[in-house]
Every structure is written in structure tokens, then in C-alpha cells.
N, CA, C and O atoms as a Maestro MAE file, in Angstrom:
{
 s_m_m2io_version
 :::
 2.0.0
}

f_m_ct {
 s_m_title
 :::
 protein
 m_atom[264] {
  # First column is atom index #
  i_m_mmod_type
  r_m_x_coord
  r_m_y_coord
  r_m_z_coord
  i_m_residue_number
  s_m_chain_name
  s_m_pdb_residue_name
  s_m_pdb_atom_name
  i_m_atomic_number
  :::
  1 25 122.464 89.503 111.088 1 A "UNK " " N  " 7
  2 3 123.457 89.403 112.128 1 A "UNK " " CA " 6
  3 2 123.226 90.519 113.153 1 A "UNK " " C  " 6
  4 15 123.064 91.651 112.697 1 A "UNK " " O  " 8
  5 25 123.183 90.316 114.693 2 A "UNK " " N  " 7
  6 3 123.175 91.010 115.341 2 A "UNK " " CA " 6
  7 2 124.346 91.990 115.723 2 A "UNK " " C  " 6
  8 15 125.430 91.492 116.027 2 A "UNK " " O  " 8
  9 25 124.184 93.386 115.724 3 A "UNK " " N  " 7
  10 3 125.709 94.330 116.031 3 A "UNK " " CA " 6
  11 2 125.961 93.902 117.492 3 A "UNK " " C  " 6
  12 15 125.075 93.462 118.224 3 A "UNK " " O  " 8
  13 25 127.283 94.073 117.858 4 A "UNK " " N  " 7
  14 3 127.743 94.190 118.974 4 A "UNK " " CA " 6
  15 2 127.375 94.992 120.239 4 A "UNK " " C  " 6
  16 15 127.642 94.616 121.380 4 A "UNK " " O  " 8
  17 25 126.724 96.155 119.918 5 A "UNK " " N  " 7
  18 3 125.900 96.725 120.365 5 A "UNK " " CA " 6
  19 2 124.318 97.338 119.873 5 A "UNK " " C  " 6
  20 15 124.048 98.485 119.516 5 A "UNK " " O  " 8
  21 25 123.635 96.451 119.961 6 A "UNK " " N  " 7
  22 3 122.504 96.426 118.721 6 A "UNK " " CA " 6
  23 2 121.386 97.468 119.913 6 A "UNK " " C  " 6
  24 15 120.226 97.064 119.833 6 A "UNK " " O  " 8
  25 25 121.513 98.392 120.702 7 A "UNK " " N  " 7
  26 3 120.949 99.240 121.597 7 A "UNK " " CA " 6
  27 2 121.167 100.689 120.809 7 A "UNK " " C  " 6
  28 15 120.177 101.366 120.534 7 A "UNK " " O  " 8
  29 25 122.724 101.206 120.400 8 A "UNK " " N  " 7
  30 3 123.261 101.925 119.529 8 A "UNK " " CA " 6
  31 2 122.828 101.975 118.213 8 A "UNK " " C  " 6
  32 15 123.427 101.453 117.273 8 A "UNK " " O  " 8
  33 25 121.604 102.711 118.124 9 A "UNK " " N  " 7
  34 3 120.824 103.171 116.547 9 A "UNK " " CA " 6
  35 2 122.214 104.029 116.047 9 A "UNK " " C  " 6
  36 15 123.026 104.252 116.944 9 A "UNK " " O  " 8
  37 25 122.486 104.437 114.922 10 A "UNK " " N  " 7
  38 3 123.170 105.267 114.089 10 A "UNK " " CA " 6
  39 2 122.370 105.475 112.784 10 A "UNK " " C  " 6
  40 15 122.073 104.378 112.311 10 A "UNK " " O  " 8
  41 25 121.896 106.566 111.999 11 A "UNK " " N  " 7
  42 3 120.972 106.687 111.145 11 A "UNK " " CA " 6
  43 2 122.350 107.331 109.950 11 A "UNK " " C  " 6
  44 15 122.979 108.389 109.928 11 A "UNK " " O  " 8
  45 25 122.374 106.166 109.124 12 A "UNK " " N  " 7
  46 3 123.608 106.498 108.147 12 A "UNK " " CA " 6
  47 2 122.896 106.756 106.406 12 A "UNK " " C  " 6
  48 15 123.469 107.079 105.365 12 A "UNK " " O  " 8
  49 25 121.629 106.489 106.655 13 A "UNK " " N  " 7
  50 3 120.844 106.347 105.036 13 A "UNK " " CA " 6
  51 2 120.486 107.614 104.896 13 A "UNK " " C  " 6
  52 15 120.202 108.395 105.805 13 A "UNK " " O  " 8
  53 25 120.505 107.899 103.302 14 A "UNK " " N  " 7
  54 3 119.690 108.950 103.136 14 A "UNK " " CA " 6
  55 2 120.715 110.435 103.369 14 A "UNK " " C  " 6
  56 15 120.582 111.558 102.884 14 A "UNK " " O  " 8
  57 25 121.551 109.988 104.133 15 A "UNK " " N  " 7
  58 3 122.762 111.499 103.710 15 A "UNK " " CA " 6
  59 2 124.254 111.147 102.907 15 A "UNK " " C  " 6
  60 15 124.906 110.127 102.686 15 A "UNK " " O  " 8
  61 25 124.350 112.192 102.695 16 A "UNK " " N  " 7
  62 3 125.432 111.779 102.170 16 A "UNK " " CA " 6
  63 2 127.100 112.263 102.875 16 A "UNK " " C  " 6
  64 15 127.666 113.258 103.329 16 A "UNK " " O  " 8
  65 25 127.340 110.948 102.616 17 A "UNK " " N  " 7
  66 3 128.546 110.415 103.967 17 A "UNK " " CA " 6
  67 2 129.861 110.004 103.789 17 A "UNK " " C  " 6
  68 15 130.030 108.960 103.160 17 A "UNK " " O  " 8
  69 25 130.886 110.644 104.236 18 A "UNK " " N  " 7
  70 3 132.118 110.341 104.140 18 A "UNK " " CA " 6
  71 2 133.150 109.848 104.857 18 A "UNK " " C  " 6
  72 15 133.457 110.689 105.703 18 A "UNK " " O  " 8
  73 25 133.842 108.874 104.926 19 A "UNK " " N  " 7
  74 3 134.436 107.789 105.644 19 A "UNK " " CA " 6
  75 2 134.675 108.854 107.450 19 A "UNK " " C  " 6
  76 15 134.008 108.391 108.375 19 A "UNK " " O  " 8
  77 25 135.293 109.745 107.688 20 A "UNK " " N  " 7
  78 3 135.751 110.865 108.241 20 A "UNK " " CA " 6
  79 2 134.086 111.324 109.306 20 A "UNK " " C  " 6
  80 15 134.298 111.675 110.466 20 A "UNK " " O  " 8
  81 25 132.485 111.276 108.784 21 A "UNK " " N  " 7
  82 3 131.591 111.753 109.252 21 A "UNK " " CA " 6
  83 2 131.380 110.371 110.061 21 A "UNK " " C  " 6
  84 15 131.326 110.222 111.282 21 A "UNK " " O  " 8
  85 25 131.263 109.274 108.905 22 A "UNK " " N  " 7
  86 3 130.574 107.956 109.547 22 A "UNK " " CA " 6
  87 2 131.423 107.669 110.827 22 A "UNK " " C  " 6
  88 15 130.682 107.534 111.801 22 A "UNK " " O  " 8
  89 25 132.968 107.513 111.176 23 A "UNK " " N  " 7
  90 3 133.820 106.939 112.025 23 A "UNK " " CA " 6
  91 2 132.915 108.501 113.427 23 A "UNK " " C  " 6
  92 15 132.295 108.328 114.476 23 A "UNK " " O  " 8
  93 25 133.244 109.614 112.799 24 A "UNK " " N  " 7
  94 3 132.851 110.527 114.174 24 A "UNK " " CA " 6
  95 2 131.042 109.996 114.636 24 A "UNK " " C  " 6
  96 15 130.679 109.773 115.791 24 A "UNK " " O  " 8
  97 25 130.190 109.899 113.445 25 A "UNK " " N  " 7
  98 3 128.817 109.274 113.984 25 A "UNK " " CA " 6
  99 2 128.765 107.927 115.162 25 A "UNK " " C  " 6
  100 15 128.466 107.708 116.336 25 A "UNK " " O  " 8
  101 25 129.189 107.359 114.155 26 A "UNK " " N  " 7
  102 3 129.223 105.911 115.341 26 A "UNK " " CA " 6
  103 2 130.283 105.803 116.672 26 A "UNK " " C  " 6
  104 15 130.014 105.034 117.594 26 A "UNK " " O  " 8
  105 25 131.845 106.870 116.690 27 A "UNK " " N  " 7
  106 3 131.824 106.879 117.689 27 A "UNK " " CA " 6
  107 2 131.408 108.041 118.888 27 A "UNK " " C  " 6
  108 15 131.810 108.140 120.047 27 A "UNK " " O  " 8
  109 25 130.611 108.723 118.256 28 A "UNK " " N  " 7
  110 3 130.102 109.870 119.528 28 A "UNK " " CA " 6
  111 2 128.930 109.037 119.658 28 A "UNK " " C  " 6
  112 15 128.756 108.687 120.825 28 A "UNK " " O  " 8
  113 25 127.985 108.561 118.763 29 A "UNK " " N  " 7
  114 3 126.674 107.570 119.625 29 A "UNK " " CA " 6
  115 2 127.604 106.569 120.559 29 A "UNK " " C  " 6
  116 15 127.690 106.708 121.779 29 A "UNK " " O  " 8
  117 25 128.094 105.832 120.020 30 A "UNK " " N  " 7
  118 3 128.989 104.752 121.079 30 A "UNK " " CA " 6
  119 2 129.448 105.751 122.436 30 A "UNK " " C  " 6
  120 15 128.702 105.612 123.405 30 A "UNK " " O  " 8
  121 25 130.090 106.306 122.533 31 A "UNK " " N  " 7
  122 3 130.530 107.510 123.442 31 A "UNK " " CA " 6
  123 2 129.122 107.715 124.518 31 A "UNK " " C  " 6
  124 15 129.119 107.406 125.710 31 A "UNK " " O  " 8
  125 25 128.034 108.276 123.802 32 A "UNK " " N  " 7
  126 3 126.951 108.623 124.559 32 A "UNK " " CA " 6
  127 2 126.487 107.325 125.185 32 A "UNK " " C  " 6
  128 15 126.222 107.416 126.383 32 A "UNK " " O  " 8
  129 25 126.308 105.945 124.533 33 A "UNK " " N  " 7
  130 3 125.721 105.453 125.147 33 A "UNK " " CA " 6
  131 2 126.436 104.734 126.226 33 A "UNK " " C  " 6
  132 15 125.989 103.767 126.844 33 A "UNK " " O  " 8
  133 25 127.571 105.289 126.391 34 A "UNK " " N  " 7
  134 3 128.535 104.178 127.666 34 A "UNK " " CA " 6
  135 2 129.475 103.798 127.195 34 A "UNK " " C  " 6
  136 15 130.384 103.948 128.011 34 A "UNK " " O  " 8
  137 25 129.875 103.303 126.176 35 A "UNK " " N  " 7
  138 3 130.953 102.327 125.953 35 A "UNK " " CA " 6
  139 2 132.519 103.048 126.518 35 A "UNK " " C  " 6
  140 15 132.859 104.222 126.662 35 A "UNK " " O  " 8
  141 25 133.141 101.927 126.714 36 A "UNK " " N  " 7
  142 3 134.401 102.379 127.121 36 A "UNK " " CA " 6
  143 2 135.232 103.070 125.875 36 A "UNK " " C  " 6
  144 15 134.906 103.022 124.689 36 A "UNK " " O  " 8
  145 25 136.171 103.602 126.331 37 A "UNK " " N  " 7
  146 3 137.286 104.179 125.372 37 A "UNK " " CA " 6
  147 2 137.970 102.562 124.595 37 A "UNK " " C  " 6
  148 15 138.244 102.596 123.395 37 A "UNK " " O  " 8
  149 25 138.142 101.521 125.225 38 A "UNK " " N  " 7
  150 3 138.830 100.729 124.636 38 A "UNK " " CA " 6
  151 2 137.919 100.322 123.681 38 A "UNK " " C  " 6
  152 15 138.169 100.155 122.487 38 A "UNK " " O  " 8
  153 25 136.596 100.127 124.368 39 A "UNK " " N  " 7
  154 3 136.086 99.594 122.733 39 A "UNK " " CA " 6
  155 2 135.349 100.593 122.169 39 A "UNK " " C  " 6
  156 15 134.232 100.179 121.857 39 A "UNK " " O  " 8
  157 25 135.528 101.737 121.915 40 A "UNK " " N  " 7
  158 3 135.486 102.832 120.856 40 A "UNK " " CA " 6
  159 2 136.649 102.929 119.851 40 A "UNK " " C  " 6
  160 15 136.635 103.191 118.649 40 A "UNK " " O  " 8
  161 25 138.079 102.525 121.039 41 A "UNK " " N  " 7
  162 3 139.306 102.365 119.930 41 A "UNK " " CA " 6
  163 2 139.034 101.119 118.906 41 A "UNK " " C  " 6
  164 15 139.028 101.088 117.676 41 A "UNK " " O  " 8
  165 25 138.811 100.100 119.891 42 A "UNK " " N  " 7
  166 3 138.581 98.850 119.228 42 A "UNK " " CA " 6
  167 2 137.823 99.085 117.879 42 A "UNK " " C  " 6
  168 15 138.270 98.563 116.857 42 A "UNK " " O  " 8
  169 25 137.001 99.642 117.850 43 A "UNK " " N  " 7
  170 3 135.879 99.908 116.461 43 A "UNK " " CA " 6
  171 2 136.879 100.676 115.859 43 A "UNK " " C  " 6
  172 15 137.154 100.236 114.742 43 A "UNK " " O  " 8
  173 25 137.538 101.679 116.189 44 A "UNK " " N  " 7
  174 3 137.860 102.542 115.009 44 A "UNK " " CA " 6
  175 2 139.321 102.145 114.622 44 A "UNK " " C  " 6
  176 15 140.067 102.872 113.965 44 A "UNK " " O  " 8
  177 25 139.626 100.979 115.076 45 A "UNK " " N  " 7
  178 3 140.944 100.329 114.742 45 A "UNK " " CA " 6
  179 2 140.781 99.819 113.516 45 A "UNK " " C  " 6
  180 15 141.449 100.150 112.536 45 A "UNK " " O  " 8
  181 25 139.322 98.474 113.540 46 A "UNK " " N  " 7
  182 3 139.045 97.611 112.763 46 A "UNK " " CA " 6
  183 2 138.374 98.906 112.047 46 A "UNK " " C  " 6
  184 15 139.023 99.106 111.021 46 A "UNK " " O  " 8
  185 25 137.459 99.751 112.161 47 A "UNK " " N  " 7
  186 3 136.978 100.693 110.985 47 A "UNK " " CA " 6
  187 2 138.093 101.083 110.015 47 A "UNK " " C  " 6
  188 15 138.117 100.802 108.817 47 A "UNK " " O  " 8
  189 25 138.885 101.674 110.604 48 A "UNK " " N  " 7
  190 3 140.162 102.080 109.915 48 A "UNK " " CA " 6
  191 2 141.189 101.044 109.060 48 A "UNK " " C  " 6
  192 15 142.106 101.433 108.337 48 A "UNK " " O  " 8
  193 25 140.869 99.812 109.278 49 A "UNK " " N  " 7
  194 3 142.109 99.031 108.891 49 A "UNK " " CA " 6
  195 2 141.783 98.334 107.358 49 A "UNK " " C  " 6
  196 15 142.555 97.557 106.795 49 A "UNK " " O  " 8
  197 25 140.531 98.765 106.838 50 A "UNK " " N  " 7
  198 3 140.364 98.775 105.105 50 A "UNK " " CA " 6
  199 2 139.767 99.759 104.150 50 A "UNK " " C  " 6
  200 15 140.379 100.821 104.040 50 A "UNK " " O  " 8
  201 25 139.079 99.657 103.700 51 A "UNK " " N  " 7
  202 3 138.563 100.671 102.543 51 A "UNK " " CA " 6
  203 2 137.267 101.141 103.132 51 A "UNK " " C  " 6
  204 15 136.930 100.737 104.246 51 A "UNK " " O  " 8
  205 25 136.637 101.843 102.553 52 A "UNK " " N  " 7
  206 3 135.369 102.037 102.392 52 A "UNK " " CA " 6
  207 2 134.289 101.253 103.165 52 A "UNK " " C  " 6
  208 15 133.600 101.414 104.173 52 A "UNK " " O  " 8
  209 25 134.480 100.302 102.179 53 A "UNK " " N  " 7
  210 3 132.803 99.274 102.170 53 A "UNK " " CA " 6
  211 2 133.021 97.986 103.319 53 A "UNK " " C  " 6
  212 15 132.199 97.147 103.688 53 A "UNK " " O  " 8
  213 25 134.801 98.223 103.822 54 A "UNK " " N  " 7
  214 3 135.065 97.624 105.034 54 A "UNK " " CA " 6
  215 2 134.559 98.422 106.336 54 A "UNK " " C  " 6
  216 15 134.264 97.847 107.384 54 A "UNK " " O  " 8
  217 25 134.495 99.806 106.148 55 A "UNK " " N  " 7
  218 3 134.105 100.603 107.090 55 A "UNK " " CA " 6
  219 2 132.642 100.721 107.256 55 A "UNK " " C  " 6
  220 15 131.974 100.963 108.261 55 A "UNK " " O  " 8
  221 25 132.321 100.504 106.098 56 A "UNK " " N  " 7
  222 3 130.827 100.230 106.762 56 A "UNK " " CA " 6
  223 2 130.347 98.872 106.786 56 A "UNK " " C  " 6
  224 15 129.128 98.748 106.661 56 A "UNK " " O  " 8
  225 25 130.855 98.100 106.884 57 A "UNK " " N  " 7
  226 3 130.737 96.468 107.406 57 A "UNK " " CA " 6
  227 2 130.989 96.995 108.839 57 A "UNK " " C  " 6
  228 15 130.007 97.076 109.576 57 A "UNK " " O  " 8
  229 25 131.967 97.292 109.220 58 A "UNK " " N  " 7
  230 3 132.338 97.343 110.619 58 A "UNK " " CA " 6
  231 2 131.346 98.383 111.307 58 A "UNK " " C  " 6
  232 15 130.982 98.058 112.437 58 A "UNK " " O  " 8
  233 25 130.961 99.318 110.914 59 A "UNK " " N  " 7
  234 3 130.113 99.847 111.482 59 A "UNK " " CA " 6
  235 2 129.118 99.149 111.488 59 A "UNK " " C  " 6
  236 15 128.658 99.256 112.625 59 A "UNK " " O  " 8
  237 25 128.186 98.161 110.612 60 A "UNK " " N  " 7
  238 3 127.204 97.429 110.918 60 A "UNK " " CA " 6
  239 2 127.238 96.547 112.022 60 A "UNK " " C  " 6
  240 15 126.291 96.147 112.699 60 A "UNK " " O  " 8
  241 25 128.401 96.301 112.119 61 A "UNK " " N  " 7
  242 3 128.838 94.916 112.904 61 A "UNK " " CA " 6
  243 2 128.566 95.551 114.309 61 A "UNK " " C  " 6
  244 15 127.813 94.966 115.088 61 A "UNK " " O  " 8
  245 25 129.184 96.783 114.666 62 A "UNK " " N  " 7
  246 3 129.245 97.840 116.396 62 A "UNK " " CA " 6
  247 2 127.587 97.961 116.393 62 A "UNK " " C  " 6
  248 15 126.745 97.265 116.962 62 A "UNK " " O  " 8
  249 25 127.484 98.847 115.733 63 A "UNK " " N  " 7
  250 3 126.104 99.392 115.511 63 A "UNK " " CA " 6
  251 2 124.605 99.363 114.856 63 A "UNK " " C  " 6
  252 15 124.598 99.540 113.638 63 A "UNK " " O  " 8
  253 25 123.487 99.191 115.405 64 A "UNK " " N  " 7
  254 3 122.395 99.635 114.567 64 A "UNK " " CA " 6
  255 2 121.950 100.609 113.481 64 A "UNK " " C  " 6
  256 15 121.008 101.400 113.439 64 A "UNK " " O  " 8
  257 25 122.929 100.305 112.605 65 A "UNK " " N  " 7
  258 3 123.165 101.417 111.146 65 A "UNK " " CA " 6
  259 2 121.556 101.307 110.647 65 A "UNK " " C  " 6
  260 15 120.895 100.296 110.407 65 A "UNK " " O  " 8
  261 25 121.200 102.645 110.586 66 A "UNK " " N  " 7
  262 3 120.018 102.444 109.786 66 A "UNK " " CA " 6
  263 2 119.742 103.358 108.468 66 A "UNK " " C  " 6
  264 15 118.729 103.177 107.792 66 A "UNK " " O  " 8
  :::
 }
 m_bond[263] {
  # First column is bond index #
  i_m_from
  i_m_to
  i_m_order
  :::
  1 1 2 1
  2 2 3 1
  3 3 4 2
  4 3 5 1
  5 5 6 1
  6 6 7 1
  7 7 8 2
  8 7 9 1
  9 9 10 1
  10 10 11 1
  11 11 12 2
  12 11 13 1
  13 13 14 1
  14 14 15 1
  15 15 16 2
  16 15 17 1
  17 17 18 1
  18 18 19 1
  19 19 20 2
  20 19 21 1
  21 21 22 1
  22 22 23 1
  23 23 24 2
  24 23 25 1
  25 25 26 1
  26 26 27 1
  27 27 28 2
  28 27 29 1
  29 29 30 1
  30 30 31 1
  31 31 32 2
  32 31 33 1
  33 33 34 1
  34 34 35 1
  35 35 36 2
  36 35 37 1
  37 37 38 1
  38 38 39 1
  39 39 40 2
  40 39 41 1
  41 41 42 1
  42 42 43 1
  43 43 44 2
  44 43 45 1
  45 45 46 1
  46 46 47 1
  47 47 48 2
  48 47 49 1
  49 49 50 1
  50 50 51 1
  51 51 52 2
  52 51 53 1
  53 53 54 1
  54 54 55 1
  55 55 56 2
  56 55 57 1
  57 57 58 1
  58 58 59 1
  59 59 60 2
  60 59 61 1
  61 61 62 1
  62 62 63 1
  63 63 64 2
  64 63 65 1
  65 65 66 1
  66 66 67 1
  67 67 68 2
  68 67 69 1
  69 69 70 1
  70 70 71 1
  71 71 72 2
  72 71 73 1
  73 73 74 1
  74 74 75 1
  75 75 76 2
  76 75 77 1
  77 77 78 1
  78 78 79 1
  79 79 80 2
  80 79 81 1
  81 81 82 1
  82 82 83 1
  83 83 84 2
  84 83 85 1
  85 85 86 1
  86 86 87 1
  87 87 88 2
  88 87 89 1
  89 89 90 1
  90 90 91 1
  91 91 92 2
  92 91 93 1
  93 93 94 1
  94 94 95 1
  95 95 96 2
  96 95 97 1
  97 97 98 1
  98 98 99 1
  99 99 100 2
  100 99 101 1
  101 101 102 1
  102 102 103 1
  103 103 104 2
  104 103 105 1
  105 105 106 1
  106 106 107 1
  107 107 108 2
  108 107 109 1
  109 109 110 1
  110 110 111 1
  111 111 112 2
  112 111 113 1
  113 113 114 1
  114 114 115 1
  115 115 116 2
  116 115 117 1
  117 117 118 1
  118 118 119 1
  119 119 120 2
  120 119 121 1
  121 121 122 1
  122 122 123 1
  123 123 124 2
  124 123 125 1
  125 125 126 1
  126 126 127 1
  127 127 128 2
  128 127 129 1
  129 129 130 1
  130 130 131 1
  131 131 132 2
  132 131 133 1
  133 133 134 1
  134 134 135 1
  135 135 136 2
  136 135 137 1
  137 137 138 1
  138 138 139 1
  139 139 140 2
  140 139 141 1
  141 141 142 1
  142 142 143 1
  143 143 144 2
  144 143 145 1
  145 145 146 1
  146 146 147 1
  147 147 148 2
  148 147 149 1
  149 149 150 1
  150 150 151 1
  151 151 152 2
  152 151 153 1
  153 153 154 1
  154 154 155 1
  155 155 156 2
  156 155 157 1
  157 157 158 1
  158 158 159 1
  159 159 160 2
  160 159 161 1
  161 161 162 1
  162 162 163 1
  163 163 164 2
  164 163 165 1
  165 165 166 1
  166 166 167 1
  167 167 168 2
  168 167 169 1
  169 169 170 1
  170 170 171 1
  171 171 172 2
  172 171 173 1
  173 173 174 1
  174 174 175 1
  175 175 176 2
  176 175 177 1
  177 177 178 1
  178 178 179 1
  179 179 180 2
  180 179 181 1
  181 181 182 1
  182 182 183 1
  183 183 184 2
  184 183 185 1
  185 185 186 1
  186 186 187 1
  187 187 188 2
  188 187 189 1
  189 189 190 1
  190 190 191 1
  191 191 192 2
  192 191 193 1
  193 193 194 1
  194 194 195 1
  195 195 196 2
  196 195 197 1
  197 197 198 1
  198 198 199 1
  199 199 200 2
  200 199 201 1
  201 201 202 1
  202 202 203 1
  203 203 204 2
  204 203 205 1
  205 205 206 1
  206 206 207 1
  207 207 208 2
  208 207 209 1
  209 209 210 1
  210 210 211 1
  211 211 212 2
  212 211 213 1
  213 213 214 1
  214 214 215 1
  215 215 216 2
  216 215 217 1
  217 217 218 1
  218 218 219 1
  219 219 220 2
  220 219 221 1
  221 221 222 1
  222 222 223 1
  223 223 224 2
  224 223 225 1
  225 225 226 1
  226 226 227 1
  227 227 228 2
  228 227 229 1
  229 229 230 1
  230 230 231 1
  231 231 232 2
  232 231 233 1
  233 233 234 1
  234 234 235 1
  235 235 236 2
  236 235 237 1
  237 237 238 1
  238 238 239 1
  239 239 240 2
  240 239 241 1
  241 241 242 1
  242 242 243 1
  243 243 244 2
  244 243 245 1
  245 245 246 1
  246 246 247 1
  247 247 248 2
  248 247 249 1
  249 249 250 1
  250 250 251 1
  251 251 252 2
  252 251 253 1
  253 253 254 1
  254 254 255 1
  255 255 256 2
  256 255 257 1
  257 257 258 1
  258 258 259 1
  259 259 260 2
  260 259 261 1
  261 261 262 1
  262 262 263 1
  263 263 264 2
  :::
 }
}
């Protein structure tokens, strides 16, 4: 599936990561690369609105999680 913004790399493998690092990663890349404030909220609405392994669905979904 292609992310919503599939231009936005985020490199999430290989460290170790907590709900709190991942939401600030993906939205300061989002931030840098342009996106508006609404859809930075937009992501961290739906990031925020389940657990864990919902938060990183949703981050796959914005971003090029790698």
C-alpha cells in the first residue's frame, strides 16, 4: 500500500522506539517536508486514537517507515 505521503522516508527499524519518539519522528519529518499543520494534526489524531500497533499502522499509512 502506498503512504499518503510516500516522498516522507522515516527510518523507524533497528532503534528502539516509544509511542512518544515515533509520533515526534514522523511529525517533525512531515513538518520539514511541507505538510500543513492540519494534516500533521490529522496524523496525530488518528496516531493517537489506539494502541501501539495502531500507531504504527498509521504511521505506515502517512509515511515511508523504514
Amino acid at each position: 500500500m502506498q503512504p499518503i505521503h510516500p516522498n516522507i522516508k522515516v527510518r523507524l527499524t533497528g532503534r528502539f522506539w516509544n509511542a512518544f519518539a515515533i509520533l515526534g519522528a514522523v511529525s517533525k519529518a512531515m513538518r520539514r517536508a511541507g505538510c500543513s499543520k492540519e494534516q500533521i494534526s490529522a496524523f496525530y489524531t488518528e496516531a493517537t486514537a489506539g494502541d501501539y500497533n495502531a500507531l504504527l499502522a498509521t504511521a505506515m499509512k502517512y509515511v515511508d517507515v523504514r
